[in-house]
Structure formats: structure tokens, C-alpha cells
């Protein structure tokens, strides 16, 4: 009897996981590659109504075609999120597709591979525009409509580099740290109004992120880092990501053993700095 009850509970939980996003309008940025593309595949299988954003129209079209083939509705909304003039007004265009946004997933981003001393201020600003300000602009423009609809959920992709500094990532880490200040505050302010905020902090996930990471002069790094290659599969990260949203978690760490560094910094800072200082940074 107990086995039947446990079996039924597991079955019911799986069923809820499979239908949670069904019919929900989800706007996903960074949907053309890596973690975002894996999230998109899961959402389209669940029957979410999708709006997807990235800067590359052809990659967006390919992603949308796949969604539509699997039976989901999917609209593309291309934008270069480093350009705040293009980002302003983007939320109104997103709202025009289905009349509302239930879930906003702010996932687009770029990393960095350059020492602080070498990194041009233009690269600092670009990484801040993309990884921080675009998310702030979109969020501010969507909040009132979410509240008018009775609530909604905003998830933002930070990084474990949003929890500590790391060599060759000064601008990236700065932007990801900034997300925590902004979105944690927003979550505290708006939870009572039915707006839930989840900050996702991946460790290393196997995606092309290091290819697109910026060098000191703004050129792409164009290499797959070993750490990236050995990272968690993007599909597994995406499943954990959506589970965290579904459970209305405020913040989650997703990754393999590298996420222990967050706890080491919190509880044993001197050990953290010994490890961090020993990381090869040239
Ligand atoms: N992979 C990891 O180990 C890891 C770890 C921690 C955090 N993260 C975070 O996870 C998120 C997704 O990264 P990923 O690993 O999936 O990397 P990815 O495969 O390189 O995907 C990045 C996404 O962001 C979009 N994007 C980049 N520049 C853009 C721009 N100027 N305008 C609009 N969209 C832009 C890309 O689309 P287009 O190129 O088509 O524009 C792509 O869809 C990022 O926020 C990243 O910081 C990743």
C-alpha cells in the first residue's frame, strides 16, 4: 500500500512538472544557444507560448522552427541587447504578441577572458550593458503589465561569478554581482504583489560561452575552455533551472563541484582566497 502511495505521489509530481508551463506565455532571452536553447526545447515540449530574443535573426528562426515543429507557438523578437536604444521599447513589442508575459527569463549574456588591467573601458561598458542594464530595462518595462495581470515570474541568469571574483572576468563578475543587488531587492519588494524573482547561478555548463567571451580589445576568445567542455550538460542545467522557477526559489546554484566555491568563500574565506590566488590568470 505504502509503495502504491509513494508511486502515485512520484507520478503526480512528474505530471505537474510536465505541464507547469503549458499555455504560459514565456519570454526568453539568449534563446539561440546553450542554456537558453535547452530551456527553449523543454518549454516547447511543455506547450508554453514562446517569445524568443537574441541578436542573431537566423539562429532565432532556426530555434523557432524547431519549437513550431514540436507543436508550440513561438515568436521571434531579435534585439542586440548591448544597445540600450534597441532594448527600450522591446517589452511593448513582446507584449504585443500574446497580450501578456507570465514568465520572463533573462538569460542572454557574454563572458570575458582578459585581465582587468588590459580590458578596455568599452568592453567593460558593453558587458555591463548586455549582462546587467538590458535586464534592468526589460524588467522595468514589463513590471506594470505583470502586476496588472495579477502577477508573474522573472528569472535571471547570474553565475557563481556573481558570488565571487574570478581571474580574467572583472567586468563579467561586476555585471553578475550587480544583478544580485537589483533582482534580490526586486524580489523582496514585489513578492507580496505576486511577482516572483529567481536568480540562477550556474557553475560550469557545457555551452559555447567561452567562444563568444570577449578579449581585452573586444574580439572573441574563440576557444572552448576545458572547464566549459567538462561542465554540466546544458539540458540538465535547463531542467534544474525550470524546476527552480516552478518552485519559486529566490536563488539557486546549478553545477558540479565548482559550486562548492560559493560555500568555501562564505564559510572559509581564507581557503577561498588561497585557491583563487593560485589560479593561473595569464
Ligand atoms: N555556460 C556557463 O558555464 C555559464 C556559467 C554561468 C553563467 N552562465 C550564463 O548563462 C547565460 C547563457 O549563457 P550560455 O552558457 O548558454 O552561453 P551561449 O551559448 O553563448 O549563449 C548566450 C546567449 O546570449 C545571446 N546573446 C549574446 N549576446 C547578445 C546580444 N548582444 N544581444 C542579444 N542576445 C545576445 C546569444 O545569442 P546571439 O549570439 O544569437 O545574440 C545566446 O543566445 C549567460 O547569461 C551566461 O552568463 C553560463
Short mmCIF file of C-alpha atoms and ligand atoms in Angstrom, two decimals:
data_model
loop_
_atom_site.label_atom_id
_atom_site.label_comp_id
_atom_site.label_asym_id
_atom_site.label_seq_id
_atom_site.Cartn_x
_atom_site.Cartn_y
_atom_site.Cartn_z
CA UNK A 1 0.00 0.00 0.00
CA UNK A 2 2.77 2.45 1.01
CA UNK A 3 4.58 1.63 -2.24
CA UNK A 4 1.42 2.50 -4.22
CA UNK A 5 1.03 5.83 -2.41
CA UNK A 6 4.71 6.73 -2.97
CA UNK A 7 4.38 5.65 -6.62
CA UNK A 8 1.28 7.81 -7.04
CA UNK A 9 2.98 10.84 -5.43
CA UNK A 10 6.01 10.44 -7.75
CA UNK A 11 3.71 10.08 -10.77
CA UNK A 12 1.67 13.17 -9.77
CA UNK A 13 4.86 15.22 -9.20
CA UNK A 14 6.19 14.20 -12.65
CA UNK A 15 2.86 15.12 -14.24
CA UNK A 16 2.88 18.56 -12.57
CA UNK A 17 6.47 19.10 -13.81
CA UNK A 18 5.40 18.18 -17.33
CA UNK A 19 2.50 20.62 -17.53
CA UNK A 20 3.56 23.55 -15.33
CA UNK A 21 4.46 25.84 -18.25
CA UNK A 22 1.66 24.61 -20.55
CA UNK A 23 -0.17 27.62 -22.05
CA UNK A 24 2.00 30.11 -20.14
CA UNK A 25 3.49 32.99 -22.10
CA UNK A 26 7.26 32.85 -21.62
CA UNK A 27 9.68 35.45 -22.97
CA UNK A 28 13.19 34.03 -23.06
CA UNK A 29 16.34 35.98 -23.93
CA UNK A 30 19.52 34.23 -25.04
CA UNK A 31 17.33 31.52 -26.57
CA UNK A 32 19.51 30.79 -29.60
CA UNK A 33 22.29 28.83 -27.92
CA UNK A 34 23.50 26.93 -24.86
CA UNK A 35 21.40 27.09 -21.69
CA UNK A 36 18.69 29.23 -23.33
CA UNK A 37 18.27 26.86 -26.27
CA UNK A 38 17.99 23.91 -23.86
CA UNK A 39 15.35 25.81 -21.82
CA UNK A 40 13.51 26.58 -25.05
CA UNK A 41 13.37 22.91 -26.02
CA UNK A 42 11.93 21.94 -22.64
CA UNK A 43 9.38 24.75 -22.70
CA UNK A 44 8.23 23.96 -26.22
CA UNK A 45 7.72 20.29 -25.26
CA UNK A 46 5.53 21.50 -22.38
CA UNK A 47 3.39 23.64 -24.70
CA UNK A 48 4.41 27.08 -23.47
CA UNK A 49 3.66 30.06 -25.73
CA UNK A 50 7.08 31.44 -26.51
CA UNK A 51 8.76 34.71 -27.41
CA UNK A 52 12.48 34.40 -28.01
CA UNK A 53 15.17 37.03 -28.20
CA UNK A 54 18.83 37.12 -29.24
CA UNK A 55 20.83 39.25 -31.67
CA UNK A 56 21.13 36.67 -34.44
CA UNK A 57 17.93 36.51 -36.54
CA UNK A 58 18.88 33.38 -38.49
CA UNK A 59 19.67 31.39 -35.32
CA UNK A 60 16.40 32.62 -33.77
CA UNK A 61 14.46 31.50 -36.84
CA UNK A 62 16.05 28.03 -36.66
CA UNK A 63 15.19 27.73 -32.96
CA UNK A 64 11.62 28.94 -33.55
CA UNK A 65 11.10 26.47 -36.44
CA UNK A 66 12.05 23.60 -34.12
CA UNK A 67 9.55 24.80 -31.49
CA UNK A 68 6.78 25.15 -34.04
CA UNK A 69 7.50 21.65 -35.40
CA UNK A 70 7.06 20.28 -31.87
CA UNK A 71 3.64 21.97 -31.74
CA UNK A 72 4.48 25.07 -29.68
CA UNK A 73 3.70 28.67 -30.57
CA UNK A 74 6.91 30.67 -30.93
CA UNK A 75 7.52 34.29 -31.95
CA UNK A 76 10.93 35.80 -32.55
CA UNK A 77 11.93 39.20 -31.22
CA UNK A 78 15.50 39.92 -32.33
CA UNK A 79 17.47 42.59 -30.49
CA UNK A 80 21.09 43.48 -29.86
CA UNK A 81 20.85 43.73 -26.10
CA UNK A 82 24.12 45.66 -25.87
CA UNK A 83 22.31 48.60 -27.47
CA UNK A 84 20.05 50.26 -24.88
CA UNK A 85 18.25 52.23 -27.62
CA UNK A 86 17.09 48.91 -29.13
CA UNK A 87 16.24 47.49 -25.70
CA UNK A 88 13.99 50.43 -24.77
CA UNK A 89 10.50 49.65 -26.01
CA UNK A 90 11.30 45.95 -26.53
CA UNK A 91 8.91 44.88 -23.76
CA UNK A 92 5.99 46.62 -25.52
CA UNK A 93 6.82 44.65 -28.67
CA UNK A 94 6.94 41.41 -26.65
CA UNK A 95 3.59 42.21 -25.01
CA UNK A 96 2.02 42.81 -28.42
CA UNK A 97 2.40 39.11 -29.37
CA UNK A 98 0.14 37.46 -26.77
CA UNK A 99 -1.07 40.44 -24.70
CA UNK A 100 0.85 39.39 -21.56
CA UNK A 101 4.02 37.82 -20.21
CA UNK A 102 3.62 35.22 -17.46
CA UNK A 103 7.28 34.28 -17.17
CA UNK A 104 10.28 36.38 -18.19
CA UNK A 105 13.60 34.54 -18.40
CA UNK A 106 16.53 36.94 -18.72
CA UNK A 107 19.29 34.66 -19.83
CA UNK A 108 21.31 36.37 -22.61
CA UNK A 109 24.90 37.05 -21.70
CA UNK A 110 28.55 37.09 -22.68
CA UNK A 111 31.65 36.27 -20.67
CA UNK A 112 35.16 37.74 -20.65
CA UNK A 113 38.72 36.43 -20.93
CA UNK A 114 41.03 39.34 -20.12
CA UNK A 115 42.93 40.82 -17.20
CA UNK A 116 41.41 43.91 -15.58
CA UNK A 117 44.49 45.97 -16.40
CA UNK A 118 44.22 45.20 -20.13
CA UNK A 119 40.44 45.35 -20.60
CA UNK A 120 39.31 48.44 -22.49
CA UNK A 121 36.59 50.54 -20.87
CA UNK A 122 34.45 49.91 -23.97
CA UNK A 123 34.50 46.18 -23.16
CA UNK A 124 33.60 46.93 -19.52
CA UNK A 125 30.64 49.03 -20.68
CA UNK A 126 29.48 46.53 -23.31
CA UNK A 127 29.47 43.65 -20.81
CA UNK A 128 27.59 45.82 -18.33
CA UNK A 129 25.00 46.83 -20.95
CA UNK A 130 24.37 43.24 -22.03
CA UNK A 131 24.68 41.35 -18.73
CA UNK A 132 23.13 43.96 -16.45
CA UNK A 133 21.38 47.02 -17.97
CA UNK A 134 19.41 45.18 -20.67
CA UNK A 135 17.86 43.03 -17.93
CA UNK A 136 17.05 46.09 -15.82
CA UNK A 137 15.44 47.95 -18.74
CA UNK A 138 13.28 44.97 -19.78
CA UNK A 139 12.24 44.29 -16.19
CA UNK A 140 11.21 47.90 -15.53
CA UNK A 141 9.19 47.94 -18.74
CA UNK A 142 7.37 44.66 -18.03
CA UNK A 143 6.56 45.00 -14.31
CA UNK A 144 3.40 47.09 -14.52
CA UNK A 145 1.79 44.79 -17.08
CA UNK A 146 2.71 41.71 -15.00
CA UNK A 147 1.17 43.29 -11.92
CA UNK A 148 -1.95 44.29 -13.87
CA UNK A 149 -2.26 40.62 -14.94
CA UNK A 150 -2.26 39.51 -11.31
CA UNK A 151 1.39 38.50 -11.10
CA UNK A 152 4.24 36.82 -12.88
CA UNK A 153 7.71 35.41 -12.58
CA UNK A 154 11.08 36.89 -13.51
CA UNK A 155 14.13 34.62 -13.66
CA UNK A 156 17.59 35.98 -14.36
CA UNK A 157 20.76 34.08 -15.15
CA UNK A 158 23.65 35.17 -12.99
CA UNK A 159 26.66 32.90 -12.36
CA UNK A 160 28.75 31.65 -9.48
CA UNK A 161 30.94 34.54 -10.68
CA UNK A 162 28.10 36.69 -9.30
CA UNK A 163 29.13 35.39 -5.87
CA UNK A 164 32.90 35.87 -6.01
CA UNK A 165 35.62 37.45 -8.15
CA UNK A 166 37.48 35.26 -10.62
CA UNK A 167 40.60 35.95 -12.74
CA UNK A 168 40.02 37.32 -16.26
CA UNK A 169 36.35 38.10 -15.51
CA UNK A 170 36.34 41.54 -13.79
CA UNK A 171 33.61 43.12 -15.97
CA UNK A 172 31.61 39.90 -16.19
CA UNK A 173 31.79 39.35 -12.42
CA UNK A 174 30.85 43.01 -11.81
CA UNK A 175 27.75 42.73 -14.01
CA UNK A 176 26.69 39.43 -12.44
CA UNK A 177 27.23 40.81 -8.90
CA UNK A 178 25.09 43.83 -9.85
CA UNK A 179 22.24 41.50 -10.88
CA UNK A 180 22.09 40.16 -7.33
CA UNK A 181 21.66 43.62 -5.79
CA UNK A 182 18.95 44.60 -8.24
CA UNK A 183 16.95 41.37 -8.53
CA UNK A 184 17.16 40.35 -4.86
CA UNK A 185 15.76 43.76 -3.94
CA UNK A 186 13.05 43.49 -6.58
CA UNK A 187 12.03 40.06 -5.30
CA UNK A 188 11.72 41.35 -1.74
CA UNK A 189 9.71 44.40 -2.87
CA UNK A 190 7.31 42.61 -5.20
CA UNK A 191 6.72 39.09 -3.81
CA UNK A 192 3.73 40.38 -1.85
CA UNK A 193 2.34 41.69 -5.15
CA UNK A 194 2.59 38.29 -6.84
CA UNK A 195 5.85 38.94 -8.69
CA UNK A 196 8.36 36.16 -8.02
CA UNK A 197 12.05 36.58 -8.77
CA UNK A 198 14.55 33.74 -9.16
CA UNK A 199 18.29 34.31 -9.53
CA UNK A 200 20.03 31.35 -11.16
CA UNK A 201 23.76 30.92 -10.57
CA UNK A 202 25.23 28.28 -12.88
CA UNK A 203 28.73 26.96 -12.34
CA UNK A 204 30.27 25.47 -15.44
CA UNK A 205 27.85 24.39 -18.13
CA UNK A 206 28.87 22.84 -21.44
CA UNK A 207 27.90 25.62 -23.89
CA UNK A 208 29.79 27.78 -26.44
CA UNK A 209 30.02 30.65 -23.92
CA UNK A 210 33.84 30.73 -23.91
CA UNK A 211 33.90 31.01 -27.76
CA UNK A 212 31.91 34.22 -27.51
CA UNK A 213 33.72 35.59 -24.44
CA UNK A 214 35.39 38.96 -25.03
CA UNK A 215 39.11 39.60 -25.01
CA UNK A 216 40.61 42.88 -23.77
CA UNK A 217 40.09 44.57 -27.16
CA UNK A 218 36.54 43.31 -27.67
CA UNK A 219 37.39 40.47 -30.04
CA UNK A 220 36.00 37.00 -29.35
CA UNK A 221 38.10 34.45 -27.46
CA UNK A 222 37.03 31.77 -29.98
CA UNK A 223 38.09 28.78 -27.92
CA UNK A 224 36.27 26.16 -25.89
CA UNK A 225 37.72 26.18 -22.36
CA UNK A 226 38.48 22.81 -20.73
CA UNK A 227 36.28 23.76 -17.77
CA UNK A 228 33.41 24.53 -20.12
CA UNK A 229 33.83 21.28 -22.01
CA UNK A 230 33.68 19.30 -18.76
CA UNK A 231 30.77 21.31 -17.43
CA UNK A 232 27.24 20.14 -16.68
CA UNK A 233 25.23 19.32 -19.83
CA UNK A 234 23.06 22.30 -20.85
CA UNK A 235 19.93 20.12 -20.88
CA UNK A 236 20.41 19.13 -17.22
CA UNK A 237 21.07 22.75 -16.28
CA UNK A 238 17.87 23.77 -18.10
CA UNK A 239 15.81 21.18 -16.22
CA UNK A 240 17.14 22.37 -12.87
CA UNK A 241 16.60 25.99 -13.98
CA UNK A 242 12.92 25.47 -14.78
CA UNK A 243 12.40 23.41 -11.61
CA UNK A 244 13.73 26.37 -9.57
CA UNK A 245 11.30 28.73 -11.32
CA UNK A 246 8.43 26.33 -10.78
CA UNK A 247 9.29 26.12 -7.05
CA UNK A 248 9.54 29.93 -6.86
CA UNK A 249 13.06 29.68 -5.40
CA UNK A 250 14.74 33.01 -4.73
CA UNK A 251 18.25 31.85 -5.65
CA UNK A 252 19.81 28.58 -6.80
CA UNK A 253 23.28 27.31 -7.59
CA UNK A 254 23.43 24.85 -10.50
CA UNK A 255 26.56 22.95 -11.43
CA UNK A 256 29.07 20.32 -10.36
CA UNK A 257 31.69 20.57 -7.64
CA UNK A 258 32.71 24.12 -8.64
CA UNK A 259 29.62 25.45 -6.85
CA UNK A 260 31.32 24.43 -3.57
CA UNK A 261 33.49 27.54 -4.05
CA UNK A 262 30.47 29.65 -3.07
CA UNK A 263 30.26 27.88 0.30
CA UNK A 264 34.05 27.87 0.74
CA UNK A 265 34.08 31.65 0.27
CA UNK A 266 31.18 32.10 2.71
CA UNK A 267 32.44 29.82 5.50
CA UNK A 268 36.23 29.56 4.93
CA UNK A 269 37.24 32.79 3.15
CA UNK A 270 40.97 32.34 3.75
CA UNK A 271 40.87 28.96 1.95
CA UNK A 272 38.84 30.54 -0.87
CA UNK A 273 41.46 33.28 -1.39
CA UNK A 274 44.31 30.72 -1.33
CA UNK A 275 42.60 28.78 -4.13
CA UNK A 276 41.63 31.92 -6.09
CA UNK A 277 45.15 33.41 -5.82
CA UNK A 278 46.64 30.20 -7.19
CA UNK A 279 44.51 30.20 -10.36
CA UNK A 280 46.61 30.87 -13.45
CA UNK A 281 45.40 34.16 -14.88
CA UNK A 282 47.69 34.83 -17.84
N1 LIG B 1 27.90 28.24 -19.66
C1 LIG B 1 28.28 28.50 -18.44
O1 LIG B 1 29.18 27.83 -17.89
C2 LIG B 1 27.65 29.62 -17.66
C3 LIG B 1 28.01 29.75 -16.33
C4 LIG B 1 27.44 30.77 -15.58
C5 LIG B 1 26.52 31.61 -16.15
N2 LIG B 1 26.20 31.48 -17.45
C6 LIG B 1 25.24 32.42 -18.01
O2 LIG B 1 24.25 31.71 -18.72
C7 LIG B 1 23.68 32.56 -19.72
C8 LIG B 1 23.63 31.81 -21.04
O3 LIG B 1 24.97 31.51 -21.43
P1 LIG B 1 25.36 30.19 -22.27
O4 LIG B 1 26.36 29.47 -21.49
O5 LIG B 1 24.16 29.49 -22.71
O6 LIG B 1 26.14 30.89 -23.47
P2 LIG B 1 25.88 30.92 -25.05
O7 LIG B 1 25.66 29.55 -25.55
O8 LIG B 1 26.99 31.72 -25.61
O9 LIG B 1 24.50 31.72 -25.18
C9 LIG B 1 24.44 33.10 -24.96
C10 LIG B 1 23.10 33.61 -25.47
O10 LIG B 1 23.07 35.05 -25.27
C11 LIG B 1 22.74 35.68 -26.51
N3 LIG B 1 23.41 36.95 -26.69
C12 LIG B 1 24.75 37.18 -26.64
N4 LIG B 1 25.00 38.46 -26.98
C13 LIG B 1 23.79 39.05 -27.23
C14 LIG B 1 23.38 40.34 -27.63
N5 LIG B 1 24.28 41.32 -27.84
N6 LIG B 1 22.07 40.58 -27.79
C15 LIG B 1 21.16 39.60 -27.62
N7 LIG B 1 21.48 38.35 -27.24
C16 LIG B 1 22.78 38.08 -27.04
C17 LIG B 1 23.24 34.69 -27.57
O11 LIG B 1 22.53 34.89 -28.78
P3 LIG B 1 23.14 35.59 -30.12
O12 LIG B 1 24.61 35.27 -30.16
O13 LIG B 1 22.34 34.95 -31.18
O14 LIG B 1 22.87 37.03 -29.97
C18 LIG B 1 22.90 33.35 -26.95
O15 LIG B 1 21.56 33.03 -27.23
C19 LIG B 1 24.56 33.81 -19.75
O16 LIG B 1 23.92 34.85 -19.03
C20 LIG B 1 25.81 33.38 -19.02
O17 LIG B 1 26.48 34.46 -18.41
C21 LIG B 1 26.74 30.49 -18.24
#
